[in-house]
């Protein structure tokens, strides 16, 4: 689990000082990641790992979380490969959509997710914030 945790930590480090509040990933240990992977589906693109994501069946949608791509592989369509796999998993599970969240400040992510067929469905605030801090996107299948 440590190589995947290292990938996640490195990929999410670029958000430090940009997103508010800071990512909860900073508090996640490899053991926490292993526990989350036990309760959900952890998908890893090898060798490397070069990408990962966690898929959680929410009953009415498949939630895609912790999508990360190594810096060395960004801009090569790896996120699209991972999202296409999430869509395939949602179909296999009989779910009508894939849902994900990204932070308000990460405008490049917003554009990328929209380009991959996602539409904004909600804005939410972390506890203690009086403004939206996250955007929820859904891709209907």
PDB file of C-alpha atoms in Angstrom:
ATOM      1  CA  UNK A   1       0.000   0.000   0.000  1.00  0.00           C
ATOM      2  CA  UNK A   2       2.955   2.319   0.557  1.00  0.00           C
ATOM      3  CA  UNK A   3       3.702   2.919  -3.179  1.00  0.00           C
ATOM      4  CA  UNK A   4       0.074   3.926  -3.817  1.00  0.00           C
ATOM      5  CA  UNK A   5       0.079   6.156  -0.738  1.00  0.00           C
ATOM      6  CA  UNK A   6       3.299   7.763  -2.002  1.00  0.00           C
ATOM      7  CA  UNK A   7       1.691   8.383  -5.414  1.00  0.00           C
ATOM      8  CA  UNK A   8      -1.363   9.973  -3.800  1.00  0.00           C
ATOM      9  CA  UNK A   9       0.724  12.141  -1.491  1.00  0.00           C
ATOM     10  CA  UNK A  10       2.908  13.365  -4.367  1.00  0.00           C
ATOM     11  CA  UNK A  11      -0.041  13.996  -6.690  1.00  0.00           C
ATOM     12  CA  UNK A  12      -2.060  15.894  -4.082  1.00  0.00           C
ATOM     13  CA  UNK A  13       0.973  17.925  -2.878  1.00  0.00           C
ATOM     14  CA  UNK A  14       0.489  20.330  -5.789  1.00  0.00           C
ATOM     15  CA  UNK A  15      -2.733  21.477  -4.086  1.00  0.00           C
ATOM     16  CA  UNK A  16      -0.927  22.635  -0.937  1.00  0.00           C
ATOM     17  CA  UNK A  17      -1.452  26.347  -0.492  1.00  0.00           C
ATOM     18  CA  UNK A  18      -4.115  26.392  -3.236  1.00  0.00           C
ATOM     19  CA  UNK A  19      -7.110  24.622  -1.710  1.00  0.00           C
ATOM     20  CA  UNK A  20      -8.758  25.668   1.523  1.00  0.00           C
ATOM     21  CA  UNK A  21      -9.254  23.697   3.678  1.00  0.00           C
ATOM     22  CA  UNK A  22      -6.182  21.506   3.055  1.00  0.00           C
ATOM     23  CA  UNK A  23      -6.727  18.008   1.682  1.00  0.00           C
ATOM     24  CA  UNK A  24      -7.543  15.295   4.203  1.00  0.00           C
ATOM     25  CA  UNK A  25      -4.959  13.185   2.377  1.00  0.00           C
ATOM     26  CA  UNK A  26      -2.294  14.856   4.521  1.00  0.00           C
ATOM     27  CA  UNK A  27      -3.704  12.968   7.510  1.00  0.00           C
ATOM     28  CA  UNK A  28      -4.108   9.629   5.693  1.00  0.00           C
ATOM     29  CA  UNK A  29      -1.606   6.912   6.480  1.00  0.00           C
ATOM     30  CA  UNK A  30      -0.844   3.819   4.380  1.00  0.00           C
ATOM     31  CA  UNK A  31      -2.889   1.836   6.925  1.00  0.00           C
ATOM     32  CA  UNK A  32      -5.848   4.204   6.457  1.00  0.00           C
ATOM     33  CA  UNK A  33      -5.569   3.738   2.696  1.00  0.00           C
ATOM     34  CA  UNK A  34      -5.493  -0.037   3.118  1.00  0.00           C
ATOM     35  CA  UNK A  35      -8.653   0.124   5.232  1.00  0.00           C
ATOM     36  CA  UNK A  36     -10.397   2.298   2.633  1.00  0.00           C
ATOM     37  CA  UNK A  37      -9.328  -0.119  -0.113  1.00  0.00           C
ATOM     38  CA  UNK A  38     -10.860  -3.002   1.861  1.00  0.00           C
ATOM     39  CA  UNK A  39     -14.224  -1.235   1.934  1.00  0.00           C
ATOM     40  CA  UNK A  40     -14.104  -0.086  -1.709  1.00  0.00           C
ATOM     41  CA  UNK A  41     -12.275  -0.885  -4.945  1.00  0.00           C
ATOM     42  CA  UNK A  42      -8.715   0.378  -5.243  1.00  0.00           C
ATOM     43  CA  UNK A  43      -7.567   0.454  -8.862  1.00  0.00           C
ATOM     44  CA  UNK A  44      -3.908   0.982  -9.707  1.00  0.00           C
ATOM     45  CA  UNK A  45      -2.284   1.464 -13.104  1.00  0.00           C
ATOM     46  CA  UNK A  46       1.152  -0.140 -13.231  1.00  0.00           C
ATOM     47  CA  UNK A  47       4.076  -0.179 -13.552  1.00  0.00           C
ATOM     48  CA  UNK A  48       4.939   2.404 -11.018  1.00  0.00           C
ATOM     49  CA  UNK A  49       2.224   2.898  -9.910  1.00  0.00           C
ATOM     50  CA  UNK A  50       1.467   5.689 -12.374  1.00  0.00           C
ATOM     51  CA  UNK A  51      -2.199   6.207 -11.437  1.00  0.00           C
ATOM     52  CA  UNK A  52      -4.792   5.148  -8.906  1.00  0.00           C
ATOM     53  CA  UNK A  53      -8.386   5.713  -7.871  1.00  0.00           C
ATOM     54  CA  UNK A  54     -10.830   4.405  -5.312  1.00  0.00           C
ATOM     55  CA  UNK A  55     -14.321   3.425  -6.448  1.00  0.00           C
ATOM     56  CA  UNK A  56     -17.101   3.210  -3.880  1.00  0.00           C
ATOM     57  CA  UNK A  57     -20.538   1.828  -4.670  1.00  0.00           C
ATOM     58  CA  UNK A  58     -23.053   4.282  -3.224  1.00  0.00           C
ATOM     59  CA  UNK A  59     -26.100   2.336  -4.465  1.00  0.00           C
ATOM     60  CA  UNK A  60     -27.392   5.044  -6.800  1.00  0.00           C
ATOM     61  CA  UNK A  61     -23.970   5.949  -8.255  1.00  0.00           C
ATOM     62  CA  UNK A  62     -20.366   4.795  -8.306  1.00  0.00           C
ATOM     63  CA  UNK A  63     -18.243   7.348  -6.454  1.00  0.00           C
ATOM     64  CA  UNK A  64     -14.769   7.961  -7.865  1.00  0.00           C
ATOM     65  CA  UNK A  65     -12.344   9.252  -5.249  1.00  0.00           C
ATOM     66  CA  UNK A  66      -8.649   9.856  -4.834  1.00  0.00           C
ATOM     67  CA  UNK A  67      -7.890   9.899  -8.550  1.00  0.00           C
ATOM     68  CA  UNK A  68      -4.167  10.522  -8.892  1.00  0.00           C
ATOM     69  CA  UNK A  69      -1.742  10.436 -11.812  1.00  0.00           C
ATOM     70  CA  UNK A  70       2.034  10.607 -11.425  1.00  0.00           C
ATOM     71  CA  UNK A  71       3.528  13.884 -12.656  1.00  0.00           C
ATOM     72  CA  UNK A  72       5.589  11.935 -15.197  1.00  0.00           C
ATOM     73  CA  UNK A  73       2.399  10.657 -16.858  1.00  0.00           C
ATOM     74  CA  UNK A  74       0.156  13.737 -16.823  1.00  0.00           C
ATOM     75  CA  UNK A  75      -1.104  15.044 -20.134  1.00  0.00           C
ATOM     76  CA  UNK A  76      -1.004  11.569 -21.700  1.00  0.00           C
ATOM     77  CA  UNK A  77      -4.640  10.558 -21.276  1.00  0.00           C
ATOM     78  CA  UNK A  78      -4.113   8.483 -18.132  1.00  0.00           C
ATOM     79  CA  UNK A  79      -6.970  10.172 -16.258  1.00  0.00           C
ATOM     80  CA  UNK A  80      -9.269   9.362 -19.163  1.00  0.00           C
ATOM     81  CA  UNK A  81      -8.187   5.688 -19.015  1.00  0.00           C
ATOM     82  CA  UNK A  82      -8.976   5.604 -15.299  1.00  0.00           C
ATOM     83  CA  UNK A  83     -12.340   7.329 -15.738  1.00  0.00           C
ATOM     84  CA  UNK A  84     -13.253   5.031 -18.625  1.00  0.00           C
ATOM     85  CA  UNK A  85     -12.556   2.119 -16.296  1.00  0.00           C
ATOM     86  CA  UNK A  86     -14.746   3.690 -13.599  1.00  0.00           C
ATOM     87  CA  UNK A  87     -17.548   3.993 -16.169  1.00  0.00           C
ATOM     88  CA  UNK A  88     -17.108   0.326 -17.109  1.00  0.00           C
ATOM     89  CA  UNK A  89     -17.258  -0.671 -13.438  1.00  0.00           C
ATOM     90  CA  UNK A  90     -20.420   1.419 -12.925  1.00  0.00           C
ATOM     91  CA  UNK A  91     -22.054  -0.332 -15.860  1.00  0.00           C
ATOM     92  CA  UNK A  92     -20.986  -3.743 -14.551  1.00  0.00           C
ATOM     93  CA  UNK A  93     -22.539  -2.884 -11.174  1.00  0.00           C
ATOM     94  CA  UNK A  94     -25.716  -1.591 -12.806  1.00  0.00           C
ATOM     95  CA  UNK A  95     -25.166   1.971 -11.607  1.00  0.00           C
ATOM     96  CA  UNK A  96     -26.525   4.804 -13.783  1.00  0.00           C
ATOM     97  CA  UNK A  97     -23.668   7.220 -13.138  1.00  0.00           C
ATOM     98  CA  UNK A  98     -20.186   7.974 -11.870  1.00  0.00           C
ATOM     99  CA  UNK A  99     -19.876  10.802  -9.355  1.00  0.00           C
ATOM    100  CA  UNK A 100     -16.796  12.648  -8.121  1.00  0.00           C
ATOM    101  CA  UNK A 101     -15.830  15.792  -6.276  1.00  0.00           C
ATOM    102  CA  UNK A 102     -13.123  18.348  -6.794  1.00  0.00           C
ATOM    103  CA  UNK A 103     -12.214  21.517  -5.004  1.00  0.00           C
ATOM    104  CA  UNK A 104     -13.540  24.877  -6.142  1.00  0.00           C
ATOM    105  CA  UNK A 105     -10.023  26.256  -6.636  1.00  0.00           C
ATOM    106  CA  UNK A 106      -8.918  23.488  -9.050  1.00  0.00           C
ATOM    107  CA  UNK A 107     -10.293  25.032 -12.241  1.00  0.00           C
ATOM    108  CA  UNK A 108      -8.148  22.854 -14.533  1.00  0.00           C
ATOM    109  CA  UNK A 109      -9.820  19.800 -12.997  1.00  0.00           C
ATOM    110  CA  UNK A 110     -13.257  21.309 -13.672  1.00  0.00           C
ATOM    111  CA  UNK A 111     -12.428  21.712 -17.364  1.00  0.00           C
ATOM    112  CA  UNK A 112     -10.944  18.209 -17.598  1.00  0.00           C
ATOM    113  CA  UNK A 113     -13.951  16.558 -15.971  1.00  0.00           C
ATOM    114  CA  UNK A 114     -16.396  18.474 -18.165  1.00  0.00           C
ATOM    115  CA  UNK A 115     -14.388  17.391 -21.241  1.00  0.00           C
ATOM    116  CA  UNK A 116     -14.812  13.779 -20.086  1.00  0.00           C
ATOM    117  CA  UNK A 117     -18.600  14.039 -19.908  1.00  0.00           C
ATOM    118  CA  UNK A 118     -19.187  15.155 -16.318  1.00  0.00           C
ATOM    119  CA  UNK A 119     -21.672  17.876 -15.379  1.00  0.00           C
ATOM    120  CA  UNK A 120     -21.746  19.895 -12.178  1.00  0.00           C
ATOM    121  CA  UNK A 121     -24.623  18.854  -9.911  1.00  0.00           C
ATOM    122  CA  UNK A 122     -23.818  20.491  -6.555  1.00  0.00           C
ATOM    123  CA  UNK A 123     -21.534  22.739  -4.560  1.00  0.00           C
ATOM    124  CA  UNK A 124     -20.876  21.980  -0.906  1.00  0.00           C
ATOM    125  CA  UNK A 125     -18.940  23.545   1.945  1.00  0.00           C
ATOM    126  CA  UNK A 126     -16.630  21.844   4.407  1.00  0.00           C
ATOM    127  CA  UNK A 127     -17.640  22.262   8.064  1.00  0.00           C
ATOM    128  CA  UNK A 128     -16.900  25.765   9.294  1.00  0.00           C
ATOM    129  CA  UNK A 129     -16.930  27.379   5.837  1.00  0.00           C
ATOM    130  CA  UNK A 130     -19.613  29.794   4.680  1.00  0.00           C
ATOM    131  CA  UNK A 131     -18.739  29.384   1.010  1.00  0.00           C
ATOM    132  CA  UNK A 132     -18.615  26.371  -1.310  1.00  0.00           C
ATOM    133  CA  UNK A 133     -15.321  24.492  -1.095  1.00  0.00           C
ATOM    134  CA  UNK A 134     -16.135  21.482  -3.301  1.00  0.00           C
ATOM    135  CA  UNK A 135     -17.975  20.828  -6.541  1.00  0.00           C
ATOM    136  CA  UNK A 136     -19.740  17.536  -7.209  1.00  0.00           C
ATOM    137  CA  UNK A 137     -19.758  16.272 -10.791  1.00  0.00           C
ATOM    138  CA  UNK A 138     -21.762  13.402 -12.245  1.00  0.00           C
ATOM    139  CA  UNK A 139     -21.449  11.523 -15.505  1.00  0.00           C
ATOM    140  CA  UNK A 140     -24.624   9.761 -16.525  1.00  0.00           C
ATOM    141  CA  UNK A 141     -24.152   6.501 -18.410  1.00  0.00           C
TER     142      UNK A 141
END
